[in-house]
Every structure is written in structure tokens, then in C-alpha cells.
Coordinates of C-alpha atoms in Angstrom, one line a residue:
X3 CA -8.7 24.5 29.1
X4 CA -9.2 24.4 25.6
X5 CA -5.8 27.5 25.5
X6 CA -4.0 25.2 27.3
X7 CA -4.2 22.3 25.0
X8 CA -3.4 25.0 22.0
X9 CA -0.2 26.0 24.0
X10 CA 1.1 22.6 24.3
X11 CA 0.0 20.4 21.2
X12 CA -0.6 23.5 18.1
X13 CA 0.4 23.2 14.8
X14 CA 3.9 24.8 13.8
X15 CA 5.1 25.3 17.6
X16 CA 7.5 22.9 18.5
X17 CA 5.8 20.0 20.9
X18 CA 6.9 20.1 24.8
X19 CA 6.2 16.3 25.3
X20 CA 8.1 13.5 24.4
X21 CA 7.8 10.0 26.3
X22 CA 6.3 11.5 29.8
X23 CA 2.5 10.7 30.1
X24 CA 0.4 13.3 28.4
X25 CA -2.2 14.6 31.0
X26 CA -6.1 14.5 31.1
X27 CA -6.3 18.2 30.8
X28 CA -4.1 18.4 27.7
X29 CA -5.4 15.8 25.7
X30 CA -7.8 16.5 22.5
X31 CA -8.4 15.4 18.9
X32 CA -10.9 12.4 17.9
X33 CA -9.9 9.1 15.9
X34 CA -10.7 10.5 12.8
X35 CA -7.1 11.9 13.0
X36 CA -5.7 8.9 12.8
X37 CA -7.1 7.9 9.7
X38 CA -5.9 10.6 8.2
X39 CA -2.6 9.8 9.7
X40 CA -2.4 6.1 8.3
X41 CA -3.8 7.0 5.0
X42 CA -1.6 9.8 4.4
X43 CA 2.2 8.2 5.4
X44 CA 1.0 4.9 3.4
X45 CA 0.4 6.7 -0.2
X46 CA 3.6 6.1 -0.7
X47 CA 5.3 4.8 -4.0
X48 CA 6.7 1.5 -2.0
X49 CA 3.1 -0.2 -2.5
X50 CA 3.2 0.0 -6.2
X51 CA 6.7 -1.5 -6.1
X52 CA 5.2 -4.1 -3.7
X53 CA 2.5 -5.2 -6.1
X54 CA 4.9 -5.2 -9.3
X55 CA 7.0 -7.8 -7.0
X56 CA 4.0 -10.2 -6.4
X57 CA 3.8 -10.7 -10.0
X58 CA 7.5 -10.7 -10.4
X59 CA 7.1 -13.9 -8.2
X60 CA 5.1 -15.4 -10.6
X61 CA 1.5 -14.2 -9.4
X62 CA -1.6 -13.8 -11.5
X63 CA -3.2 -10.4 -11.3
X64 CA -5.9 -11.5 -9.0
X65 CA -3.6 -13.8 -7.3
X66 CA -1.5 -10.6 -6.8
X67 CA -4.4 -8.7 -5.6
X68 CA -5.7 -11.1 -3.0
X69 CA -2.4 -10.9 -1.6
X70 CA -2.3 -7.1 -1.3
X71 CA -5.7 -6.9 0.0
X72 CA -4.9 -9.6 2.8
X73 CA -1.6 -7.5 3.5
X74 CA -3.9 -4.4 4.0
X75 CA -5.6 -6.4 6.6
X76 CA -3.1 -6.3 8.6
X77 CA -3.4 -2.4 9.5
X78 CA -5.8 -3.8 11.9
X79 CA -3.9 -5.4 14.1
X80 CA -1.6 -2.2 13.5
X81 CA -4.1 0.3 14.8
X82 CA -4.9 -2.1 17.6
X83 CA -1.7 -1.7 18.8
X84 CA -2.2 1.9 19.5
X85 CA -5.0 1.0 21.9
X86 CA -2.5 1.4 25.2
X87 CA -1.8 4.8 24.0
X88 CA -5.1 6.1 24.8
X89 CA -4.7 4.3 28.4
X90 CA -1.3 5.3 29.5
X91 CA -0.7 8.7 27.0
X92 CA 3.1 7.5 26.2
X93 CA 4.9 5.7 23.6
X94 CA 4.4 2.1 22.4
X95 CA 8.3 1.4 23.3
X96 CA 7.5 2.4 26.9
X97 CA 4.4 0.3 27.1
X98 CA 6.1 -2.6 26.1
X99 CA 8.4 -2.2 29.0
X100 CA 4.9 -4.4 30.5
X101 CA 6.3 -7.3 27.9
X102 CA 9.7 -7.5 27.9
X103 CA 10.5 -6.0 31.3
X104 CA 12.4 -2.5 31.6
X105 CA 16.1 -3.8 30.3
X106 CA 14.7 -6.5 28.4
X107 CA 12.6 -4.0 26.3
X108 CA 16.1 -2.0 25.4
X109 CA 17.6 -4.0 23.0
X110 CA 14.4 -4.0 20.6
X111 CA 14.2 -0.6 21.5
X112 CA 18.0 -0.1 19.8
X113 CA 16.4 -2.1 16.8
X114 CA 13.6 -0.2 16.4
X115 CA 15.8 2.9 16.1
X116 CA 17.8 1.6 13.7
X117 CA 14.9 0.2 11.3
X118 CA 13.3 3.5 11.6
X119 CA 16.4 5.4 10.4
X120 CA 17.0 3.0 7.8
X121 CA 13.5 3.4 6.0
X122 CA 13.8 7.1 6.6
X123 CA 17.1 7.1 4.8
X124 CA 15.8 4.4 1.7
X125 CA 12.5 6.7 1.8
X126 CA 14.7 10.5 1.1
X127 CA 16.5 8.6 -1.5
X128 CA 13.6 7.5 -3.2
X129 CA 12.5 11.0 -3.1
X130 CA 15.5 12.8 -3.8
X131 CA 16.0 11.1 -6.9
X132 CA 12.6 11.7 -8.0
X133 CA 13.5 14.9 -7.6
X134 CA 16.3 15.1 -9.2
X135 CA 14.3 13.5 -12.0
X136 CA 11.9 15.9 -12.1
X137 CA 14.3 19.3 -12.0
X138 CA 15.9 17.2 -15.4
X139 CA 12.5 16.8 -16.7
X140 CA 11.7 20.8 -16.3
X141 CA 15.2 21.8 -18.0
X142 CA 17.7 21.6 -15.2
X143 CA 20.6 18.8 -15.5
X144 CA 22.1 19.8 -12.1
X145 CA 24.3 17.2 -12.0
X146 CA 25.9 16.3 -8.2
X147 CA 24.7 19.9 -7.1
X148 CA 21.3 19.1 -8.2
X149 CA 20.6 15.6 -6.0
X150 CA 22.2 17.2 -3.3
X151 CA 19.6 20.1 -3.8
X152 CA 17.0 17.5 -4.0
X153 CA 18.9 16.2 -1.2
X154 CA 18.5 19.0 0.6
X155 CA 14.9 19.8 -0.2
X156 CA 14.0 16.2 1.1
X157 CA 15.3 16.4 4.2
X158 CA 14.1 20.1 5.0
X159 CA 10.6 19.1 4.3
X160 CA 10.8 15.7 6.4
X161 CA 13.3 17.6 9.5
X162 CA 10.8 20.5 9.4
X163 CA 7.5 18.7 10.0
X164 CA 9.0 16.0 12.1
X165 CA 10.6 18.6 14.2
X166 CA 7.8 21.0 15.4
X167 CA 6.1 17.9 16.9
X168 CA 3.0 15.6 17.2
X169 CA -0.1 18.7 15.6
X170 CA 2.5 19.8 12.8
X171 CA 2.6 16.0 12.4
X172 CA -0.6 15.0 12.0
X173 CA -2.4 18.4 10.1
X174 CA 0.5 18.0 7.4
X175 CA -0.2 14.3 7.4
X176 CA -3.6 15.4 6.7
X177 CA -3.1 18.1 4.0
X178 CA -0.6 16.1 2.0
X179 CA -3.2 13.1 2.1
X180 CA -5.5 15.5 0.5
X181 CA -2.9 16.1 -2.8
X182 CA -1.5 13.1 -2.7
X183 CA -4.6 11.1 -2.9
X184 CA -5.9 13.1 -6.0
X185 CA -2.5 12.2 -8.0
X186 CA -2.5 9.0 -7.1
X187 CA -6.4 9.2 -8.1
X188 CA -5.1 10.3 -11.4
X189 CA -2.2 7.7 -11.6
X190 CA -5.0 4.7 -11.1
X191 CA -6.8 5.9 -13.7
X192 CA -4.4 5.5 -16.2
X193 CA -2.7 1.9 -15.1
X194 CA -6.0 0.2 -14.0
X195 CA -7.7 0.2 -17.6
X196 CA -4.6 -1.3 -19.7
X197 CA -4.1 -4.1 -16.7
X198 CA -3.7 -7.9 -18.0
X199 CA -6.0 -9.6 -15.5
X200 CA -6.8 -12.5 -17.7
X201 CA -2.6 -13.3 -17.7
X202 CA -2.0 -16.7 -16.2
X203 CA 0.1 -17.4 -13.4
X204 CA 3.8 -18.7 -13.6
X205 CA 4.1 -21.5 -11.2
X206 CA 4.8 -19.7 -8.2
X207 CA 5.3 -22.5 -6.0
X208 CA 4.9 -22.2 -2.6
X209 CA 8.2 -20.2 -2.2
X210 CA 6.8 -17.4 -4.7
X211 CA 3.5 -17.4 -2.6
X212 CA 5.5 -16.7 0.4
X213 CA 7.5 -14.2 -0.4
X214 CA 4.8 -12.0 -1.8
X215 CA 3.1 -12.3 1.5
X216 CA 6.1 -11.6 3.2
X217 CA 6.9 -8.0 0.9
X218 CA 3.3 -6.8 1.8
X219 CA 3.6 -7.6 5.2
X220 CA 7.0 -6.3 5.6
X221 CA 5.8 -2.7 5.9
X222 CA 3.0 -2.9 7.8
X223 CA 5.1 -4.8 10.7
X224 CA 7.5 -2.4 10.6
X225 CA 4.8 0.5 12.2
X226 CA 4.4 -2.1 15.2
X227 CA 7.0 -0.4 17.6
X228 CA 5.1 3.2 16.9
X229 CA 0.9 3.6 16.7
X230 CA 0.7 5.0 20.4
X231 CA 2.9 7.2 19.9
X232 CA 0.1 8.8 17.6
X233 CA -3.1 7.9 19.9
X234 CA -1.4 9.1 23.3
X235 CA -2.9 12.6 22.9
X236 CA -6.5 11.4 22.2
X237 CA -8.9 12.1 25.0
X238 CA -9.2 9.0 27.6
X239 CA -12.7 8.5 26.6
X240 CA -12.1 7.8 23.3
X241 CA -13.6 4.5 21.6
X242 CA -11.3 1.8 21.5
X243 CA -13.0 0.3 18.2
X244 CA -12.9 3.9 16.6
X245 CA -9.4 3.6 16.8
X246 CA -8.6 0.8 15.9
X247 CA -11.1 1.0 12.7
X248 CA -10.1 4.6 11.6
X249 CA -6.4 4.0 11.3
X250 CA -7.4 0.3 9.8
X251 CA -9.3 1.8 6.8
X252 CA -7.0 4.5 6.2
X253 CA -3.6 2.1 5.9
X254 CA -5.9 -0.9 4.2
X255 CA -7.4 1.8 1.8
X256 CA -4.4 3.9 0.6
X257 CA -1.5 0.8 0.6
X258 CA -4.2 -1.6 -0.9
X259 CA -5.5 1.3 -3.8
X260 CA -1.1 1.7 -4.3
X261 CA -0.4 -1.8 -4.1
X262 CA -3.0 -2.9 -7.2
X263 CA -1.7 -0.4 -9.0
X264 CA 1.2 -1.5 -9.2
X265 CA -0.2 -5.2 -9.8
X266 CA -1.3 -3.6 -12.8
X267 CA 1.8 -1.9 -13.9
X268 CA 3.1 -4.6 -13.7
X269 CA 1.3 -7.0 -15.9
X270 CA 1.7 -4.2 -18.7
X271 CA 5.4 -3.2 -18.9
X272 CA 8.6 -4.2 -17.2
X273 CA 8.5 -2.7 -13.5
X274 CA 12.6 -4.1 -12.8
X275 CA 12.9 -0.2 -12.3
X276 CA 9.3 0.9 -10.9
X277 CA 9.8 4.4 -11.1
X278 CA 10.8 4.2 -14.6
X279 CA 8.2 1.3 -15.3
X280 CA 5.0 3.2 -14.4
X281 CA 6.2 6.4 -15.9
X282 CA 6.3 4.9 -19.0
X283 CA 2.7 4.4 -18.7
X284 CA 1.7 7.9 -18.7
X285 CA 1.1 10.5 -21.0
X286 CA 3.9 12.9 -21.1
X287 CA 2.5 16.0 -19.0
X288 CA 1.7 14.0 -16.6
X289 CA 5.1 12.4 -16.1
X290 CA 6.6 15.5 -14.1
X291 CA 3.2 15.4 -11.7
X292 CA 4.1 11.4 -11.2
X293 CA 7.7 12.4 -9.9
X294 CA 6.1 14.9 -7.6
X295 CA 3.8 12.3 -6.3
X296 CA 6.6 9.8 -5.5
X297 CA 8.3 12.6 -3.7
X298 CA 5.6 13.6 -1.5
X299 CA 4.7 10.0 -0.6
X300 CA 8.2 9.3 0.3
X301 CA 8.0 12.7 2.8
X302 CA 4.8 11.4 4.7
X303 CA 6.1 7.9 5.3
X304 CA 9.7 9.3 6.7
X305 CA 7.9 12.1 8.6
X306 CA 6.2 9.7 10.8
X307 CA 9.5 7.2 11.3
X308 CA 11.6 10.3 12.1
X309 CA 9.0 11.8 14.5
X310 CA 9.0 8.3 16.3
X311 CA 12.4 7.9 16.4
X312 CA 13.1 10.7 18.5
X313 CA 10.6 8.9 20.9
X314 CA 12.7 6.1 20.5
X315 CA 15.9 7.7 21.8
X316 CA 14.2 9.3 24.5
X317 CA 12.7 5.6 25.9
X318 CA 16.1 4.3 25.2
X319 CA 17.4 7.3 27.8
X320 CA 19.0 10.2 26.0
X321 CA 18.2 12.8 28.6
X322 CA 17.2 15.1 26.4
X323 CA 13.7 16.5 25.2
X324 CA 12.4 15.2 22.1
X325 CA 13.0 18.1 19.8
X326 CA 16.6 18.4 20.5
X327 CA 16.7 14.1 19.9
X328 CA 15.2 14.1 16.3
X329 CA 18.7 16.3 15.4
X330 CA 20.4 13.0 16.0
X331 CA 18.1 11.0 14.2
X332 CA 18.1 13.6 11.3
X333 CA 21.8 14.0 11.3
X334 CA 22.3 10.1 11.2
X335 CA 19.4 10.3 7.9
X336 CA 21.6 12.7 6.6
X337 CA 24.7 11.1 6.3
X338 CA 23.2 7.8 5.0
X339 CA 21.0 9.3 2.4
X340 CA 24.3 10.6 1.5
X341 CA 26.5 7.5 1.4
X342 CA 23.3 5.8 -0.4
X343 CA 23.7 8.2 -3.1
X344 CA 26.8 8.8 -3.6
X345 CA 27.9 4.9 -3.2
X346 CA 26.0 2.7 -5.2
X347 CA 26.5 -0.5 -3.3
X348 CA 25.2 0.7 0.2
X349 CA 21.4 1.3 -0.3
X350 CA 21.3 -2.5 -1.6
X351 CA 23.3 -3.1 1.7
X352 CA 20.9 -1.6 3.7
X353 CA 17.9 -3.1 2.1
X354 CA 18.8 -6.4 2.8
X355 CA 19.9 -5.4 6.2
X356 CA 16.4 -4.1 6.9
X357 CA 14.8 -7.2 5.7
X358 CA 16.7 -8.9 7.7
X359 CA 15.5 -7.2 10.9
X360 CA 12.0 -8.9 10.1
X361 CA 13.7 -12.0 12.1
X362 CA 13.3 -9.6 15.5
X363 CA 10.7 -7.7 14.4
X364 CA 8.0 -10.1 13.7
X365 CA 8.4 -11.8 17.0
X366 CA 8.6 -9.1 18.9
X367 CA 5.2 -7.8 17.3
X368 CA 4.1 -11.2 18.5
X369 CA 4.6 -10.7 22.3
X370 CA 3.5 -7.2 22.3
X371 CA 0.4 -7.9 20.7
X372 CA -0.4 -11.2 23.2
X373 CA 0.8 -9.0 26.2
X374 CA -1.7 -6.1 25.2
X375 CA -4.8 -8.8 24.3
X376 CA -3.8 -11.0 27.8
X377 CA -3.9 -6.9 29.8
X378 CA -7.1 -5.7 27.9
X379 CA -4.7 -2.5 27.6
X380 CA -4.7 -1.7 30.9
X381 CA -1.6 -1.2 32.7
X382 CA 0.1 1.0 35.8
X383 CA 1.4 4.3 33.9
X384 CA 3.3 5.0 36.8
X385 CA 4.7 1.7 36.8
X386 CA 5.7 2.5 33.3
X387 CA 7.9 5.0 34.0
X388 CA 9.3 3.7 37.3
X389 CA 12.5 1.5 36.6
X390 CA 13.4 -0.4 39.0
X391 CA 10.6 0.4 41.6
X392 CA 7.8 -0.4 39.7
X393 CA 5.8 -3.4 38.6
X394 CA 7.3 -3.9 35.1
X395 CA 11.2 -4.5 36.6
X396 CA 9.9 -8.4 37.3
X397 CA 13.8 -10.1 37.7
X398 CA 16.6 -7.6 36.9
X399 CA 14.8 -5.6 34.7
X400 CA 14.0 -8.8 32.6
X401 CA 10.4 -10.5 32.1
X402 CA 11.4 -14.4 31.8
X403 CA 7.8 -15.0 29.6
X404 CA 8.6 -11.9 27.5
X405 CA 11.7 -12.9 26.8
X406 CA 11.6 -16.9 26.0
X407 CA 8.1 -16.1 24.0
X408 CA 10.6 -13.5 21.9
X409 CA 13.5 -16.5 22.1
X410 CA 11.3 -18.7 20.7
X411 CA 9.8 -16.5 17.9
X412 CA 13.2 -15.5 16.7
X413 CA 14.7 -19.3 16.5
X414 CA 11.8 -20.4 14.2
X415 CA 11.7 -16.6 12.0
X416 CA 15.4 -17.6 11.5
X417 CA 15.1 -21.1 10.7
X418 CA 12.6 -20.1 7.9
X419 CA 13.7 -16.7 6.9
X420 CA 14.8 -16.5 2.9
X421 CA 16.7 -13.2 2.4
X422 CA 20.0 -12.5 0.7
X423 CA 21.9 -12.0 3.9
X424 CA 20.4 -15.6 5.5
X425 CA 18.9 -18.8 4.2
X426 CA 17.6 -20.6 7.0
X427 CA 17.8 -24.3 6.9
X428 CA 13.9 -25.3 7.1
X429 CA 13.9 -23.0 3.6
X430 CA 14.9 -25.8 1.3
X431 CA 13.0 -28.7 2.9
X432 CA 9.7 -26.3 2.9
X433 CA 10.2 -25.9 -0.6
X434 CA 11.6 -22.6 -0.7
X435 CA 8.9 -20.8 1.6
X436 CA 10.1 -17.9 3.3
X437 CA 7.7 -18.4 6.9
X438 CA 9.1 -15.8 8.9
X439 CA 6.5 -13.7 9.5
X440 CA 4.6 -17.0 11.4
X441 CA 7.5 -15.8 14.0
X442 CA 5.3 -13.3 15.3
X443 CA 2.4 -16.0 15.4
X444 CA 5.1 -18.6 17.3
X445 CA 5.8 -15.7 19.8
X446 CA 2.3 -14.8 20.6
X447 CA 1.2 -18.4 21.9
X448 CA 4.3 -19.1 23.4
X449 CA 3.8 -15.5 25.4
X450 CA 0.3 -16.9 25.9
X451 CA 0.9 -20.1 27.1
X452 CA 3.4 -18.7 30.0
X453 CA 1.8 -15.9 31.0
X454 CA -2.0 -16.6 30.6
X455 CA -2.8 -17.0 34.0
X456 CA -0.6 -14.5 35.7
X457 CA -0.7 -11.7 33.3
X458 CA -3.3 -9.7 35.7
X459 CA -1.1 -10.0 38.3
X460 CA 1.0 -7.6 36.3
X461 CA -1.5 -5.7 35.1
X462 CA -3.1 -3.4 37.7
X463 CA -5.8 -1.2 35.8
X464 CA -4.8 2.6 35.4

């Protein structure tokens, strides 16, 4: 048994699986994995950007802090939504078919594909310009050849890893945790001591309370669509509160350690440029390492997206197997990390574009969540998988709950949401508060209150 597991799941041999239910016999690996997992795609350099904004809102530092911690908290409810993995071995995108209905489940699923290419494309620019930064900072001024070297190099290491599968996945996750969380050891030691924690707040108001919460949130609620595609391989037996605490501590502990950090940088120098603000804080041989630390953080995030994306185009029927899907996914990354670098105005485009998506995103979090609480994760795998002759086609493919509850959600996210793109019209009377992450809250009991008493009718155990 245990050769057969190696032949299908082994580190640095492309993965045979994509959405199709992973098997008893094949399944190994503990929940300690998925700490690893969490910890190592979240030490990324977008936390310490997040912090410096709280206090660009006009947060104290500990003000700041509180918020970052209470963002970390929301890994749990991230983790949790792995749980059904472990239950049915596929993809969260295919579990939610259970919420939204077969059909009704594809349009979130177009979404999710789209978010998940756009962070991978704002995470290889981040990383190719540290790059490029770095080869100038070692004696190279390459120029246009060198970022599209450090172009190149981004993509190789994200394609590479993403490609060979879920074990290559994971044990790189693993190894770069191990560096990555030594330099970013390194980098706290040197921001933490100089921070200003006795600075006062700036009036933030109510609107600059909100929109902190809603940049540290942002992130986390964008892994919604994607933890059982991590937890699908894990033995059935498994603990459920295992997993959902190992992959809890190891987002809260590396975004919250990131995020403070960059509360601190922040309350020392101007962060309008982050990279450039905390590099200003450290002594000068250690400036090259920080660039190299940025560019690894911004691999381990986009490995994961990439990896799940490929998922995502498989659930949303490209018939074919998941290696040969992430080529599309990459090749899309490719040619936006190129426009994003080469034309100034689109990666502010699809910033706001992304934070835009939060409108769907939240609420659809919402539904999934009160659909897997209201099921105790248990569902009909084969139902899963089944179209239009199984359990989860309810009316035309559509669930009616699922999709009023999401409805519902969305109309009160985009009455509230303050981005550049859209200022709903509740924004101004609230005094400027952005609530649209409470969409995934309005979602949830509206899912609730339709479906609490005929959920298990939907719900056969596996």
C-alpha cells in the first residue's frame, strides 16, 4: 500500500489526480502538513504592507495590532473550510456544488478563477521586481532584459512547483517555510525594537476602523474557494479539530508575526512604497537578503493559487487532467505579469478589480460556510460528481436557498462596499464604513434561515 501511495502522490512526479475523489487506499500525510502549508504561503510581504495600511488609516500601533491579530483569527474559519475535504477527497469548488446546486456553483467558480489568477499575477510582479532590485543591488542594471529575467525566474519557480502536483506542493511549501521564517525572524528583529507604540491615533473614524478590518480580512477570504483542495489527500480518520487547528495556527502565526511588522515599519518611516519603506530600515548587508525574502514569499503564496486554479478549471469542465490545465492558468499569469510591468496603469487596474470581487466573495464564503456547519460535512461524494442525476442538481441545476442566501449577501456587500471602482450608497450615511465583509455574515443566516430544517434532507452521510 504504502508504494502505491508513493506512485500516485510523491514529491517531484507530476500528480495523477485532479477533481476525481482521491481513494481510501491512496490517501496519507497527517494535519501537521497543513500547518506547514498555511504558514509557509502566508509569509508573504503583503502582511507587512497590510499593517503599514492600518496605520495609514489613522490607527495607533496597538489599535493596528488588535486589528491584525483579529484578522489572523479568521484562518480558523479558513481551515474549517477544509473539513469536507477529508470527507469527500475533492475540491472545495465541487463540494460546494451541495450549496449553490451544480450550475449555480459555476459562475463563482468563473470568479474564483479569475481572483486566483489575479493575485498570482500581482504576487510574480511583486516578486519580479524584487528581483530585479536585488540583481541592481549585486551589480547588474539589466534593464528590460533583466525584469523579464526576473520575470522569467518567477514564473519558473511558481509553474515548476505548481505543476508536479499536490507532494511537490506541500514539501516545497514546507522547506521554503523553513528559510523564509528565519529571514523574516531576522527582519522582526530589526523593525520591532525602533516601533513608536506610544504614537497616538489620528481620528480614524469609523470609516478608517473599517477599512483596516477589511485589508486584513481581504486575504484571508480570498483562500475560501481552496482549503480542501489541500486536506483531500489526508487519511479519512483524520481529526477534524487537528485540522482545523493546524492550518489555523500556521496562517494566524506567520500573517499576524508579518502584519505587526509592518505596524511597526510603519510608525517609523514612510511605508507609501513598502518595499522601499522597510528596506530603509535595515542595515545595508542585509538589504539584498530582504529582497530575497520578498521574492520567496511572493512564490509560496502564488504556488498555492496556481495549483488551485487548475482545480478550478477542471470543476468548471475543461476535460482535461489537471497538469495539462495549470498551462492555461500559467500562460494567462504570464501574459498579465507582463502587461503589469510593462504598462504601468494595469496592475492598479487589477488591484481594484480584485477588491472589488470581495462583493461576491464574501457572501459566497457565507453560504458555503452555513451549508457545511447546517451538513456537519457530511455529504454524498457520488452525488458530487453526478450532474444531473444526483442529489445536489435540486431545480435545473440551481439550489433556490443557495442562491437567494448569496442574492441577499451580495445586495447588502454592495450597498456598503467602499472601493475605488464602487461607492455604495449606505457608505456615506454609515459614516464612511466600508461593511462589506458583514456580506458573508448576511449570507450565512439568510442560508440558515431557508435551509435549517431541510438541509439533511440534502445531506445523506458518505
Amino acid at each position: 500500500m504504502a508504494q502505491q501511495t508513493a506512485d500516485v502522490d510523491e514529491v517531484f512526479r507530476v500528480e495523477t489526480h485532479g477533481i476525481d475523489p482521491i481513494p481510501d487506499a491512496e490517501r496519507h500525510g497527517s494535519a501537521k502538513d497543513l500547518f506547514w502549508l498555511w504558514f509557509g504561503s502566508n509569509l508573504t510581504f503583503t502582511y507587512v504592507i497590510n499593517g503599514a495600511l492600518a496605520v495609514a488609516f489613522g490607527l495607533s500601533f496597538w489599535q493596528a495590532t488588535a486589528v491584525v491579530v483579529i484578522g489572523g483569527l479568521s484562518f480558523f474559519a479558513i481551515s474549517a473550510a477544509g473539513l469536507g475535504g477529508i470527507r469527500t477527497g475533492t475540491a472545495t469548488l465541487v463540494i460546494s456544488r451541495a450549496a449553490f446546486g451544480v450550475r449555480g456553483n459555476f459562475p463563482a467558480g468563473v470568479l474564483n478563477w479569475v481572483v486566483s489568477i489575479g493575485y498570482t499575477i500581482v504576487n510574480t510582479v511583486v516578486g519580479t521586481l524584487a528581483l530585479e532590485v536585488f540583481f541592481a543591488e549585486i551589480g547588474w542594471q539589466g534593464g528590460t532584459a533583466g525584469r523579464a529575467v526576473a520575470l522569467l525566474i518567477t514564473l519558473a519557480l511558481t509553474f515548476a512547483v505548481a505543476m508536479w502536483g499536490h507532494a511537490t506542493v506541500q514539501f516545497a511549501e514546507r522547506w521554503m517555510a523553513y528559510v523564509l521564517a528565519a529571514g523574516f525572524g531576522v527582519l522582526l528583529l530589526f523593525v520591532l525594537p525602533g516601533a513608536d507604540t506610544a504614537a497616538a491615533a489620528t481620528a480614524p473614524g469609523l470609516s478608517g476602523w473599517s477599512l483596516a478590518f477589511v485589508v486584513m480580512f481581504a486575504g484571508p477570504f480570498s483562500y475560501v474557494p481552496m482549503p480542501a483542495d489541500y486536506t483531500r489527500y489526508l487519511p479519512r480518520t483524520t481529526s477534524l479539530r487537528s485540522i482545523t487547528w493546524m492550518g489555523a495556527l500556521g496562517g494566524f502565526v506567520s500573517s499576524v508575526a508579518l502584519g505587526v511588522a509592518g505596524v511597526a515599519a510603519a510608525t517609523q518611516t514612510d511605508m507609501t512604497d513598502a518595499v522601499a519603506g522597510a528596506e530603509s530600515l535595515l542595515p545595508g548587508w542585509f538589504q539584498p537578503l530582504f529582497l530575497a525574502l520578498v521574492l520567496g514569499g511572493s512564490v509560496t503564496n502564488s504556488i498555492i493559487t496556481l495549483y488551485s486554479s487548475s482545480l478550478n478549471l477542471q470543476v468548471l469542465g475543461i476535460p482535461w487532467s489537471r497538469a495539462r490545465a495549470i498551462v492555461i492558468s500559467a500562460a494567462v499569469t504570464a501574459v498579465g505579469s507582463l502587461a503589469a510591468l510593462f504598462l504601468a496603469d494595469f496592475t492598479t487596474s487589477l488591484l481594484s478589480f480584485l477588491s472589488l470581487l470581495i462583493i461576491v466573495f464574501a457572501p459566497w464564503g457565507g453560504v458555503f460556510l452555513a451549508d457545511m456547519l447546517l451538513r456537519r460535512c457530511r455529504y454524498d461524494s457520488d452525488a458530487l460528481h453526478a450532474g444531473s442525476a444526483g442529489a445536489y442538481w435540486y431545480r435545473s441545476g440551481y439550489h433556490p436557498a443557495g442562491m437567494a442566501a448569496l442574492l441577499a449577501g451580495m445586495a447588502f456587500a454592495a450597498l456598503t462596499c467602499d472601493s475605488e471602482l464602487w461607492t455604495g450608497p449606505l457608505v456615506a450615511p454609515l459614516g464612511g464604513a466600508d461593511l462589506t465583509l458583514l456580506g458573508s455574515v448576511v449570507s450565512g443566516l439568510a442560508y440558515w434561515a431557508l435551509t435549517r430544517r431541510r438541509v439533511p434532507a440534502y445531506a445523506p452521510a458518505a
